[in-house]
Amino acid sequence: LIDSKTQRVLRDKSSNKALFWDEADKKAKPYDECQQPALEGEYEVDGVKYRTAFEIYKEHIKDMTPEWAEEITTVPAATLRQVAEEFGTVALSGDTIEIEGKTFRHRPAAVDIFSGVSRHKHAILTTWSCLMLNLLVGAANSVGGLLGFAPRNHGWIEGNPQAGYDIGIWEDDGFIVGNSFFPGTPSNNYEDIRNNDYTPVDMTLAQLQPLSEDGHFVHVCQSDPERYGTTPIRGLFWYGCNPLKWWGNVDEQIKVFSELEFVVGCDISLNDTSYFTDIMIPEACYLERYDVLPQWYLNHRQPGGLNVPWIVEFWQPVVPAKDDAPGYMDIWGELVWRAGAESNAAFIGTLNAMYRLKEEYALPLDERLDPERFVDSVYKSFIDEEHGLDWFREHGIYTRPRTVDEVYIWDSESAGRIPFYWDFMLEAKEKVEAKVEELDIPWETDDYIPLPEWRPGVDFYAKDEAFDIFPIYYTNAQNTDSWSPQNPWINEINEDDGVTYCIEMNTATAQAKNLASGDTVRLTSMAGYTVEGKLVVTEGIHPECVSTVVGTWDSQSGKMEVARGKGVNIVNLIPGNTAERLDHVVSAFDQVVRAKVEKIS
């Protein structure tokens, strides 16, 4: 039940639990006492009328019709209706299935999203709108529905729960409390919103974004510290990446890096950022070093599913490191050791805790990190004495079958809910607004709303008709991020396919602009930034877009002989240090830009 004046959930005065209207007793009751909760309608409680959250949701979206969506997306309204009907039909509302003696909801339909939806202003609202479809048909955490990352793990061997993790329940609303992306530790956003101080402690401004796991505001704060009263960094240690190329326009980032007093980098290649680095530390690649838990809990490398076992991986050197380059554990171990006993003890203590090492396998705080001993300790802590470094050297991978309740957390007797109406967003808004007023800093809170909707990005609507193209990027099968072209085998594939290193444009759009495959074109964004590349005409791209693979290529480092000049750095078109381009709830960076296209040759 929702208070129409405040938009807040009506709560029991003694327990603070959310109140539902119970059709059985014709009265408002806490969620965990309600036998027959009303989904729709308006009900009187203590002389005041309250509507259900679902009733408000219906009102909220009534004008968001397929015709409305067609104007935004160019997807025909008839297609949208067809997909909606098919999705609702195949979801089999009300169906159940028996697995190993337990009854589960059966919803063989799911909507999932990733970065294509989330790398935009208002990303939280768009992402939420998509995932809400799973809630509407009951497909969240259902058999055949959307499971997401593994929610529960009893440990990697019977009798040893050291590697395990589990869901919890937020009692005020009965919501499931999950785990952080990694390393499988509890992560309670509801508790953070309720109890956090909201005072920023660093340039990520993370305390003002209780739903965020990304620190993207650091880019704005570094380039414009007066805006938020932050202290810019003077030195930087970058590791295994190419920061000049991963965040908007390169020239903007060059200015930021040029103003730093001291920069240390670590990578397997001397990339673009190396030119702005005072000291470079060479690193062994993954085939030349030890690595521990490369799939580490819930990240992208841990697939799920009832018939997919838990897979505990191990990396070890298969060839000697070139020029005896150290691995990352050697590097960090040496750095903190040279920093002194206090630093070393803090570092080793953090590793012992982060990797949940059992007391008998914990690393000594007064000794330098020994990578092989560390790897051995982790696997013995998580499995047993037998399954240490020597066992993994021989076998490589350890597996354990998953149990049903590690995959499907909701049988007919299990508690737990997923929020449909985000009352906690309003609580966060109230506290964030109070804090930024106290700090006298600018902050956007318009997206702190209880129900999702669509809102346009900064450059979605044209301010100049000449800028009529949306540049986008994607990843194909053989490439991963910005380092792929330096691999000679991958580069050969990229060069031979005639597409990967080019700019793709729709056939009809190219004809209208008198362009053809093989033309060299220049894209210019509304910010005045440009990129150039060879055009490929295709039916596989939307008429309003041009696309490239990966989007952060075109390395200019003379030390990357294979990758140099390959591909198009389309991200260069995006202003990267503008606060207005950031989602103020989850720090998503708005990559929607408009560009004009002109033929060079």
Coordinates of C-alpha atoms in Angstrom, one line a residue:
L1 CA 0.0 0.0 0.0
I2 CA 1.3 3.4 -1.0
D3 CA 0.8 6.8 0.5
S4 CA -0.3 9.0 -2.4
K5 CA 1.1 12.2 -0.8
T6 CA 4.6 11.0 0.0
Q7 CA 4.8 8.1 -2.5
R8 CA 6.2 6.0 0.4
V9 CA 5.2 2.5 1.3
L10 CA 2.7 2.3 4.2
R11 CA 4.4 0.6 7.2
D12 CA 3.4 -1.0 10.4
K13 CA 4.2 1.4 13.2
S14 CA 5.7 -1.2 15.6
S15 CA 7.7 -3.4 13.2
N16 CA 8.3 -1.0 10.2
K17 CA 7.3 -3.8 7.9
A18 CA 5.5 -3.0 4.7
L19 CA 1.8 -3.3 4.8
F20 CA -0.4 -5.1 2.3
W21 CA -4.1 -5.3 2.0
D22 CA -5.3 -8.8 3.0
E23 CA -8.3 -9.8 1.0
A24 CA -8.9 -12.6 3.4
D25 CA -9.3 -10.4 6.5
K26 CA -10.2 -7.1 4.7
K27 CA -7.5 -5.2 6.6
A28 CA -3.9 -4.0 6.2
K29 CA -1.3 -6.4 7.5
P30 CA 2.5 -6.7 7.5
Y31 CA 3.7 -8.6 4.4
D32 CA 4.7 -11.7 6.3
E33 CA 1.2 -12.0 7.9
C34 CA -0.9 -11.3 4.8
Q35 CA -2.6 -14.5 3.5
Q36 CA -4.2 -13.1 0.4
P37 CA -2.5 -9.9 -0.7
A38 CA -4.4 -7.6 -3.0
L39 CA -2.5 -6.9 -6.2
E40 CA -4.8 -4.0 -7.5
G41 CA -7.2 -1.6 -6.0
E42 CA -7.6 1.2 -3.4
Y43 CA -8.3 0.5 0.3
E44 CA -9.0 2.6 3.4
V45 CA -6.8 2.4 6.4
D46 CA -7.5 4.5 9.5
G47 CA -9.7 6.8 7.4
V48 CA -7.2 7.3 4.6
K49 CA -7.3 5.7 1.2
Y50 CA -4.2 4.0 -0.2
R51 CA -3.6 2.3 -3.6
T52 CA -1.5 -0.7 -4.1
A53 CA 1.9 -0.3 -5.8
F54 CA 0.7 -2.3 -8.8
E55 CA -2.3 0.0 -9.2
I56 CA 0.1 3.0 -9.3
Y57 CA 2.4 1.2 -11.7
K58 CA -0.5 0.7 -14.1
E59 CA -1.2 4.4 -14.0
H60 CA 2.5 5.2 -14.3
I61 CA 2.9 3.4 -17.6
K62 CA -0.5 3.9 -19.2
D63 CA 0.8 6.4 -21.7
M64 CA 3.9 4.3 -22.5
T65 CA 2.2 2.6 -25.4
P66 CA 3.8 0.7 -28.3
E67 CA 3.1 3.7 -30.4
W68 CA 4.9 5.9 -27.9
A69 CA 7.8 3.4 -27.9
E70 CA 7.9 3.2 -31.7
E71 CA 8.6 7.0 -32.0
I72 CA 11.7 6.5 -29.7
T73 CA 13.0 3.1 -30.9
T74 CA 11.8 2.9 -34.5
V75 CA 10.6 -0.6 -33.7
P76 CA 7.0 -0.9 -35.1
A77 CA 4.2 -0.9 -32.6
A78 CA 2.9 -4.1 -34.1
T79 CA 6.2 -5.8 -33.5
L80 CA 6.3 -4.6 -29.9
R81 CA 2.8 -6.0 -29.3
Q82 CA 3.7 -9.3 -30.9
V83 CA 6.8 -9.7 -28.8
A84 CA 4.9 -8.8 -25.6
E85 CA 2.2 -11.3 -26.4
E86 CA 4.7 -14.0 -27.1
F87 CA 6.7 -13.3 -24.0
G88 CA 3.6 -13.4 -21.8
T89 CA 2.3 -16.5 -23.4
V90 CA 5.5 -18.6 -23.1
A91 CA 6.0 -17.5 -19.5
L92 CA 3.3 -20.0 -18.5
S93 CA 2.0 -18.0 -15.6
G94 CA 1.0 -20.2 -12.7
D95 CA 2.9 -23.2 -13.9
T96 CA 5.1 -25.2 -11.5
I97 CA 7.7 -28.0 -11.9
E98 CA 9.0 -30.7 -9.6
I99 CA 12.8 -31.1 -9.2
E100 CA 14.2 -33.6 -6.7
G101 CA 11.0 -33.6 -4.7
K102 CA 10.6 -29.8 -4.4
T103 CA 8.1 -27.6 -6.2
F104 CA 9.3 -24.5 -8.1
R105 CA 7.7 -21.9 -10.3
H106 CA 8.2 -22.7 -14.0
R107 CA 8.6 -19.6 -16.2
P108 CA 10.5 -20.4 -19.4
A109 CA 11.0 -16.8 -20.4
A110 CA 13.6 -14.2 -19.5
V111 CA 14.7 -10.6 -20.2
D112 CA 18.4 -9.8 -19.6
I113 CA 20.5 -6.8 -20.3
F114 CA 24.2 -5.8 -20.3
S115 CA 26.3 -2.8 -21.3
G116 CA 24.3 -1.8 -24.4
V117 CA 21.5 -0.7 -22.1
S118 CA 23.5 0.4 -19.1
R119 CA 26.1 2.7 -20.7
H120 CA 23.8 5.7 -20.7
K121 CA 22.5 8.6 -18.7
H122 CA 19.5 7.3 -16.7
A123 CA 20.8 3.8 -17.1
I124 CA 19.3 2.7 -13.8
L125 CA 15.8 3.5 -15.1
T126 CA 16.2 1.7 -18.4
T127 CA 17.9 -1.3 -16.9
W128 CA 15.2 -1.5 -14.3
S129 CA 12.4 -1.2 -16.9
C130 CA 13.8 -4.2 -18.8
L131 CA 14.3 -6.4 -15.8
M132 CA 10.9 -5.5 -14.4
L133 CA 9.4 -7.7 -17.2
N134 CA 10.8 -10.7 -15.3
L135 CA 8.9 -9.7 -12.2
L136 CA 5.7 -9.1 -14.1
V137 CA 5.6 -12.7 -15.2
G138 CA 7.3 -14.3 -12.2
A139 CA 10.4 -15.2 -14.1
A140 CA 13.0 -13.9 -11.6
N141 CA 14.9 -16.8 -10.0
S142 CA 12.5 -19.3 -11.5
V143 CA 13.1 -22.5 -13.4
G144 CA 13.6 -21.4 -17.0
G145 CA 13.7 -17.7 -16.0
L146 CA 16.4 -15.2 -15.2
L147 CA 18.8 -16.5 -12.7
G148 CA 21.7 -14.0 -13.0
F149 CA 24.8 -14.9 -11.0
A150 CA 25.0 -17.9 -8.7
P151 CA 23.0 -16.8 -5.6
R152 CA 24.2 -19.6 -3.2
N153 CA 27.1 -21.9 -2.7
H154 CA 27.4 -24.5 0.0
G155 CA 31.2 -24.8 -0.5
W156 CA 33.3 -26.7 -2.9
I157 CA 33.5 -29.9 -1.0
E158 CA 31.1 -31.5 1.5
G159 CA 31.8 -30.5 5.0
N160 CA 33.8 -27.4 4.2
P161 CA 31.7 -24.3 3.7
Q162 CA 34.8 -22.0 3.5
A163 CA 34.1 -21.0 -0.1
G164 CA 30.3 -20.7 0.5
Y165 CA 27.9 -17.8 0.5
D166 CA 24.2 -17.5 0.8
I167 CA 21.3 -15.0 0.4
G168 CA 19.8 -13.2 3.3
I169 CA 16.5 -11.4 4.0
W170 CA 15.9 -7.7 4.7
E171 CA 13.2 -8.0 7.3
D172 CA 11.4 -4.6 6.8
D173 CA 10.2 -5.7 3.4
G174 CA 11.2 -9.4 3.1
F175 CA 13.5 -8.7 0.3
I176 CA 16.3 -11.0 -0.8
V177 CA 19.8 -9.7 0.1
G178 CA 22.3 -11.0 -2.3
N179 CA 26.1 -11.0 -2.7
S180 CA 28.6 -8.6 -4.2
F181 CA 29.8 -9.1 -7.7
F182 CA 32.9 -10.7 -6.1
P183 CA 34.2 -12.2 -3.9
G184 CA 30.8 -13.6 -2.9
T185 CA 30.4 -11.5 0.3
P186 CA 27.0 -10.1 1.5
S187 CA 25.9 -6.9 -0.1
N188 CA 22.9 -5.2 1.4
N189 CA 21.9 -2.0 -0.5
Y190 CA 18.8 -1.6 1.7
E191 CA 21.0 -1.5 4.8
D192 CA 23.4 0.9 3.2
I193 CA 20.6 3.3 2.3
R194 CA 19.2 3.1 5.8
N195 CA 22.4 3.5 7.8
N196 CA 25.1 5.2 5.6
D197 CA 26.3 8.7 6.5
Y198 CA 26.3 9.8 2.8
T199 CA 29.4 11.9 3.2
P200 CA 31.8 11.3 0.3
V201 CA 35.2 10.0 1.4
D202 CA 37.0 10.0 -1.9
M203 CA 36.7 11.2 -5.6
T204 CA 34.3 8.4 -6.5
L205 CA 31.5 10.1 -4.5
A206 CA 30.3 6.5 -3.9
Q207 CA 28.5 7.4 -0.7
L208 CA 26.1 9.6 -2.7
Q209 CA 25.3 6.6 -4.9
P210 CA 24.2 3.7 -2.6
L211 CA 23.3 1.5 -5.6
S212 CA 26.5 2.0 -7.5
E213 CA 29.5 -0.4 -7.8
D214 CA 31.4 1.9 -10.1
G215 CA 33.6 4.9 -9.3
H216 CA 33.2 6.8 -12.5
F217 CA 32.8 10.2 -10.8
V218 CA 36.6 10.1 -10.2
H219 CA 37.0 11.3 -13.8
V220 CA 35.0 14.4 -13.3
C221 CA 36.5 15.1 -9.9
Q222 CA 40.0 14.8 -11.2
S223 CA 39.4 17.2 -14.1
D224 CA 37.2 19.6 -12.1
P225 CA 37.9 19.3 -8.4
E226 CA 36.3 22.6 -7.5
R227 CA 32.9 21.3 -8.5
Y228 CA 32.7 18.8 -5.7
G229 CA 35.4 20.1 -3.3
T230 CA 37.6 17.1 -3.9
T231 CA 41.4 16.9 -3.8
P232 CA 42.8 15.6 -7.1
I233 CA 45.4 12.9 -7.1
R234 CA 49.0 13.7 -7.8
G235 CA 50.3 10.3 -8.6
L236 CA 48.9 7.2 -10.3
F237 CA 49.5 3.5 -10.5
W238 CA 47.8 1.9 -13.4
Y239 CA 47.7 -1.8 -14.0
G240 CA 46.8 -4.0 -16.9
C241 CA 44.9 -1.5 -18.9
N242 CA 45.1 1.6 -21.2
P243 CA 43.4 4.4 -19.3
L244 CA 43.9 7.0 -22.1
K245 CA 41.6 4.9 -24.3
W246 CA 38.9 3.7 -21.9
W247 CA 37.2 6.9 -21.0
G248 CA 36.0 9.3 -23.6
N249 CA 38.1 11.6 -25.7
V250 CA 41.8 10.9 -25.7
D251 CA 42.9 14.5 -25.7
E252 CA 40.9 15.2 -22.6
Q253 CA 42.6 12.2 -20.8
I254 CA 46.1 13.3 -22.1
K255 CA 45.6 16.6 -20.3
V256 CA 44.6 14.8 -17.1
F257 CA 47.6 12.5 -17.3
S258 CA 50.0 15.3 -18.3
E259 CA 49.2 17.2 -15.1
L260 CA 50.0 14.3 -12.8
E261 CA 53.3 14.5 -10.9
F262 CA 54.3 10.8 -11.0
V263 CA 52.8 7.8 -12.8
V264 CA 53.8 4.2 -12.6
G265 CA 52.3 1.6 -15.0
C266 CA 52.3 -2.2 -15.3
D267 CA 51.4 -4.1 -18.4
I268 CA 52.6 -6.7 -20.8
S269 CA 52.9 -4.1 -23.6
L270 CA 54.0 -0.5 -23.8
N271 CA 50.7 0.9 -24.8
D272 CA 49.5 4.5 -25.4
T273 CA 49.4 5.3 -21.6
S274 CA 53.0 4.3 -21.3
Y275 CA 54.0 7.5 -23.0
F276 CA 52.7 9.4 -20.0
T277 CA 54.2 7.0 -17.4
D278 CA 57.4 7.7 -15.5
I279 CA 58.2 4.1 -14.6
M280 CA 56.9 1.0 -16.5
I281 CA 57.0 -2.4 -14.8
P282 CA 56.8 -5.4 -17.2
E283 CA 54.5 -8.2 -16.3
A284 CA 54.3 -11.8 -17.2
C285 CA 51.2 -12.8 -19.2
Y286 CA 48.7 -15.3 -17.9
L287 CA 50.6 -18.2 -19.6
E288 CA 53.8 -17.3 -17.8
R289 CA 52.6 -16.9 -14.2
Y290 CA 50.5 -18.4 -11.4
D291 CA 47.0 -17.1 -10.9
V292 CA 44.6 -18.0 -8.1
L293 CA 40.9 -18.4 -8.7
P294 CA 40.8 -16.7 -12.1
Q295 CA 37.0 -17.2 -12.1
W296 CA 36.8 -15.8 -8.6
Y297 CA 33.2 -16.3 -7.4
L298 CA 30.5 -14.3 -9.2
N299 CA 32.3 -12.6 -12.0
H300 CA 31.7 -13.3 -15.7
R301 CA 33.8 -16.4 -15.8
Q302 CA 31.5 -18.4 -13.5
P303 CA 28.7 -19.9 -15.5
G304 CA 25.6 -21.2 -13.7
G305 CA 22.9 -23.8 -14.3
L306 CA 21.7 -27.0 -12.7
N307 CA 23.8 -29.2 -15.0
V308 CA 26.9 -27.0 -14.9
P309 CA 29.2 -27.9 -12.0
W310 CA 31.1 -25.6 -9.8
I311 CA 34.4 -25.2 -11.7
V312 CA 37.5 -24.2 -9.6
E313 CA 40.2 -23.2 -12.0
F314 CA 44.0 -22.9 -11.8
W315 CA 46.5 -21.0 -14.0
Q316 CA 50.2 -22.0 -14.0
P317 CA 53.2 -21.1 -16.2
V318 CA 53.3 -23.1 -19.4
V319 CA 56.4 -21.3 -20.7
P320 CA 59.0 -19.2 -18.8
A321 CA 58.3 -15.5 -18.6
K322 CA 60.0 -13.4 -21.2
D323 CA 63.1 -11.7 -19.7
D324 CA 62.1 -13.1 -16.3
A325 CA 59.2 -10.6 -16.1
P326 CA 57.4 -11.0 -12.7
G327 CA 53.7 -12.0 -12.3
Y328 CA 51.3 -9.6 -10.6
M329 CA 51.6 -11.4 -7.3
D330 CA 55.3 -11.0 -7.4
I331 CA 55.0 -7.3 -8.2
W332 CA 52.5 -6.4 -5.4
G333 CA 54.3 -8.6 -2.9
E334 CA 57.6 -6.9 -3.6
L335 CA 56.1 -3.4 -3.5
V336 CA 54.5 -3.7 -0.1
W337 CA 57.5 -5.6 1.3
R338 CA 59.8 -2.7 0.3
A339 CA 57.2 -0.2 1.8
G340 CA 57.9 -1.6 5.2
A341 CA 56.7 -4.0 7.9
E342 CA 53.4 -2.2 8.6
S343 CA 52.4 -2.0 4.9
N344 CA 53.3 -5.7 4.4
A345 CA 51.3 -6.8 7.4
A346 CA 48.3 -4.8 6.2
F347 CA 48.5 -6.3 2.7
I348 CA 49.0 -9.9 3.9
G349 CA 46.2 -9.5 6.4
T350 CA 43.9 -8.2 3.7
L351 CA 44.7 -11.2 1.5
N352 CA 44.1 -13.6 4.4
A353 CA 40.6 -12.1 5.0
M354 CA 39.6 -11.5 1.4
Y355 CA 40.4 -15.0 0.4
R356 CA 39.0 -16.5 3.6
L357 CA 42.1 -18.4 4.4
K358 CA 41.7 -20.9 7.3
E359 CA 43.9 -20.1 10.3
E360 CA 46.1 -23.1 9.7
Y361 CA 46.8 -21.9 6.1
A362 CA 47.0 -18.1 6.8
L363 CA 50.0 -16.3 5.4
P364 CA 52.5 -14.9 8.0
L365 CA 52.1 -11.1 8.3
D366 CA 55.9 -10.6 8.7
E367 CA 56.9 -12.4 5.5
R368 CA 57.0 -11.3 1.9
L369 CA 54.1 -12.7 -0.2
D370 CA 55.1 -16.1 -1.7
P371 CA 52.7 -16.6 -4.7
E372 CA 53.0 -20.4 -4.8
R373 CA 52.4 -20.6 -1.0
F374 CA 49.5 -18.3 -1.4
V375 CA 47.9 -20.3 -4.2
D376 CA 48.4 -23.5 -2.1
S377 CA 46.8 -21.9 0.9
V378 CA 43.7 -20.7 -0.9
Y379 CA 42.9 -24.1 -2.5
K380 CA 43.6 -26.0 0.7
S381 CA 41.4 -23.6 2.7
F382 CA 38.5 -23.9 0.2
I383 CA 38.7 -27.6 -0.5
D384 CA 41.1 -29.7 1.7
E385 CA 44.7 -30.6 2.4
E386 CA 44.8 -33.0 -0.6
H387 CA 43.7 -30.3 -3.1
G388 CA 46.6 -27.9 -2.9
L389 CA 49.1 -26.5 -5.4
D390 CA 50.6 -29.8 -6.3
W391 CA 47.1 -31.4 -7.0
F392 CA 46.1 -28.5 -9.2
R393 CA 49.5 -28.6 -11.1
E394 CA 48.6 -32.1 -12.1
H395 CA 44.8 -31.8 -12.7
G396 CA 44.2 -28.1 -13.5
I397 CA 40.5 -28.0 -12.7
Y398 CA 38.4 -29.2 -9.7
T399 CA 34.6 -29.6 -10.1
R400 CA 31.7 -30.3 -7.8
P401 CA 28.1 -30.8 -9.0
R402 CA 25.6 -28.1 -8.0
T403 CA 22.7 -28.8 -5.8
V404 CA 19.2 -27.7 -6.8
D405 CA 19.0 -25.0 -4.1
E406 CA 22.3 -23.5 -5.3
V407 CA 20.6 -22.8 -8.6
Y408 CA 16.9 -22.2 -7.8
I409 CA 16.6 -20.4 -4.4
W410 CA 12.8 -20.3 -4.4
D411 CA 10.9 -23.5 -3.8
S412 CA 7.3 -23.4 -2.6
E413 CA 8.4 -23.1 1.0
S414 CA 11.3 -20.5 0.7
A415 CA 11.0 -16.9 1.9
G416 CA 12.1 -13.9 0.0
R417 CA 10.8 -11.2 -2.3
I418 CA 12.2 -8.9 -5.0
P419 CA 11.2 -5.2 -4.9
F420 CA 8.7 -4.1 -7.4
Y421 CA 8.1 -0.6 -6.0
W422 CA 11.4 0.9 -5.0
D423 CA 10.5 2.8 -1.8
F424 CA 14.2 2.7 -0.9
M425 CA 14.9 5.0 -3.8
L426 CA 12.8 7.7 -2.2
E427 CA 14.6 7.2 1.2
A428 CA 17.9 7.5 -0.6
K429 CA 16.8 10.7 -2.4
E430 CA 15.8 12.3 0.8
K431 CA 19.1 11.6 2.4
V432 CA 21.2 12.5 -0.6
E433 CA 19.5 15.8 -1.1
A434 CA 20.1 16.6 2.6
K435 CA 23.8 15.8 2.3
V436 CA 24.5 17.7 -0.9
E437 CA 22.7 20.7 0.5
E438 CA 24.9 20.5 3.6
L439 CA 28.0 20.1 1.4
D440 CA 26.8 22.8 -1.1
I441 CA 27.7 20.7 -4.1
P442 CA 25.6 20.1 -7.3
W443 CA 23.8 16.7 -7.6
E444 CA 21.0 15.3 -9.7
T445 CA 18.3 13.4 -7.9
D446 CA 15.5 13.4 -10.5
D447 CA 16.2 9.7 -11.2
Y448 CA 15.6 8.7 -7.5
I449 CA 12.1 7.5 -8.2
P450 CA 10.1 4.5 -7.1
L451 CA 9.0 3.2 -10.5
P452 CA 11.0 3.0 -13.7
E453 CA 10.5 4.9 -16.9
W454 CA 12.5 5.9 -20.1
R455 CA 14.4 9.2 -20.2
P456 CA 16.6 10.4 -23.1
G457 CA 20.4 10.7 -22.9
V458 CA 22.2 14.0 -23.2
D459 CA 22.5 13.9 -27.0
F460 CA 19.6 11.6 -27.9
Y461 CA 17.5 14.4 -29.5
A462 CA 19.1 16.4 -32.3
K463 CA 20.2 19.9 -31.5
D464 CA 21.6 20.3 -35.1
E465 CA 20.2 18.4 -38.0
A466 CA 23.6 17.8 -39.5
F467 CA 24.5 15.5 -36.6
D468 CA 22.1 12.7 -37.7
I469 CA 24.2 9.6 -36.8
F470 CA 24.6 7.6 -33.5
P471 CA 28.1 6.0 -33.4
I472 CA 28.0 2.8 -31.4
Y473 CA 30.4 -0.2 -30.9
Y474 CA 30.1 -3.9 -30.2
T475 CA 32.4 -6.9 -29.6
N476 CA 32.7 -9.7 -32.1
A477 CA 33.7 -13.3 -31.3
Q478 CA 37.5 -13.1 -31.5
N479 CA 38.2 -9.8 -29.8
T480 CA 38.2 -8.6 -26.2
D481 CA 38.7 -4.9 -25.3
S482 CA 41.7 -2.9 -26.5
W483 CA 44.6 -5.4 -26.4
S484 CA 43.3 -8.0 -29.0
P485 CA 44.9 -6.4 -32.1
Q486 CA 48.4 -6.8 -30.6
N487 CA 47.9 -10.6 -30.9
P488 CA 49.2 -11.5 -34.4
W489 CA 46.8 -14.4 -34.9
I490 CA 43.8 -12.2 -33.9
N491 CA 45.0 -9.3 -36.0
E492 CA 45.2 -11.6 -39.0
I493 CA 41.6 -12.6 -38.6
N494 CA 40.6 -9.0 -38.1
E495 CA 42.4 -7.9 -41.3
D496 CA 41.0 -10.8 -43.4
D497 CA 37.3 -10.3 -42.5
G498 CA 37.2 -6.8 -44.1
V499 CA 34.9 -5.4 -41.4
T500 CA 36.5 -5.5 -37.9
Y501 CA 38.9 -2.5 -38.4
C502 CA 36.3 -0.5 -40.3
I503 CA 33.3 1.8 -39.8
E504 CA 30.0 0.0 -40.6
M505 CA 27.0 1.9 -42.1
N506 CA 23.6 0.9 -43.2
T507 CA 23.1 0.4 -47.0
A508 CA 20.2 2.9 -47.3
T509 CA 22.0 5.5 -45.2
A510 CA 25.1 5.2 -47.3
Q511 CA 23.2 5.6 -50.5
A512 CA 21.4 8.7 -49.2
K513 CA 24.8 10.2 -48.3
N514 CA 26.4 9.1 -51.6
L515 CA 28.9 6.9 -49.7
A516 CA 30.2 3.4 -50.6
S517 CA 32.3 0.6 -49.1
G518 CA 36.0 1.5 -49.3
D519 CA 35.4 5.3 -48.8
T520 CA 37.4 6.9 -46.0
V521 CA 35.1 9.0 -43.8
R522 CA 35.4 11.3 -40.9
L523 CA 33.0 11.3 -38.0
T524 CA 32.6 14.5 -36.0
S525 CA 30.7 14.6 -32.7
M526 CA 28.8 17.7 -31.5
A527 CA 31.7 18.2 -29.1
G528 CA 33.9 18.8 -32.1
Y529 CA 35.9 15.5 -31.6
T530 CA 36.7 13.5 -34.7
V531 CA 37.7 9.9 -35.8
E532 CA 38.4 8.6 -39.3
G533 CA 38.1 5.2 -40.9
K534 CA 37.3 3.1 -43.9
L535 CA 33.6 2.5 -44.5
V536 CA 31.9 -0.8 -44.9
V537 CA 28.2 -0.8 -46.1
T538 CA 26.0 -3.5 -44.6
E539 CA 22.4 -4.4 -43.8
G540 CA 23.5 -5.4 -40.3
I541 CA 23.4 -1.9 -38.7
H542 CA 20.5 0.4 -37.9
P543 CA 20.0 3.2 -40.4
E544 CA 20.5 5.9 -37.8
C545 CA 23.8 4.4 -36.6
V546 CA 27.4 3.6 -37.6
S547 CA 29.3 1.0 -35.7
T548 CA 32.8 -0.3 -35.0
V549 CA 34.2 -3.3 -33.1
V550 CA 35.3 -2.7 -29.5
G551 CA 35.5 1.1 -30.0
T552 CA 38.7 1.9 -28.2
W553 CA 41.3 0.8 -30.7
D554 CA 43.7 2.8 -33.0
S555 CA 46.7 2.5 -30.7
Q556 CA 49.3 5.1 -31.4
S557 CA 52.1 3.4 -29.4
G558 CA 55.1 2.7 -31.5
K559 CA 55.9 -0.3 -29.2
M560 CA 52.7 -2.0 -30.3
E561 CA 53.9 -2.8 -33.8
V562 CA 51.0 -5.2 -34.6
A563 CA 48.2 -3.1 -33.2
R564 CA 49.3 0.4 -34.1
G565 CA 46.8 2.3 -36.2
K566 CA 44.4 -0.7 -36.3
G567 CA 40.7 -0.2 -35.9
V568 CA 38.7 3.0 -34.9
N569 CA 38.7 4.6 -31.5
I570 CA 35.0 5.7 -31.8
V571 CA 34.9 6.4 -28.0
N572 CA 37.1 9.4 -28.8
L573 CA 34.0 11.2 -29.9
I574 CA 32.6 11.3 -26.4
P575 CA 33.3 14.1 -23.9
G576 CA 34.6 12.2 -20.8
N577 CA 34.9 14.7 -18.1
T578 CA 31.3 16.2 -18.1
A579 CA 29.3 15.5 -14.9
E580 CA 26.0 15.9 -16.9
R581 CA 26.9 12.7 -18.8
L582 CA 26.9 10.6 -15.7
D583 CA 24.0 8.8 -14.2
H584 CA 23.8 10.1 -10.6
V585 CA 22.4 6.9 -9.2
V586 CA 24.9 4.3 -10.5
S587 CA 27.7 6.4 -12.2
A588 CA 26.9 5.0 -15.6
F589 CA 28.6 7.0 -18.4
D590 CA 26.4 8.3 -21.2
Q591 CA 27.9 7.1 -24.5
V592 CA 25.1 8.4 -26.6
V593 CA 26.6 11.0 -28.9
R594 CA 25.5 12.3 -32.3
A595 CA 27.9 12.7 -35.2
K596 CA 28.0 14.0 -38.7
V597 CA 29.7 12.0 -41.5
E598 CA 31.8 13.4 -44.3
K599 CA 33.8 11.7 -47.0
I600 CA 37.5 12.3 -47.0
S601 CA 38.5 10.1 -50.0

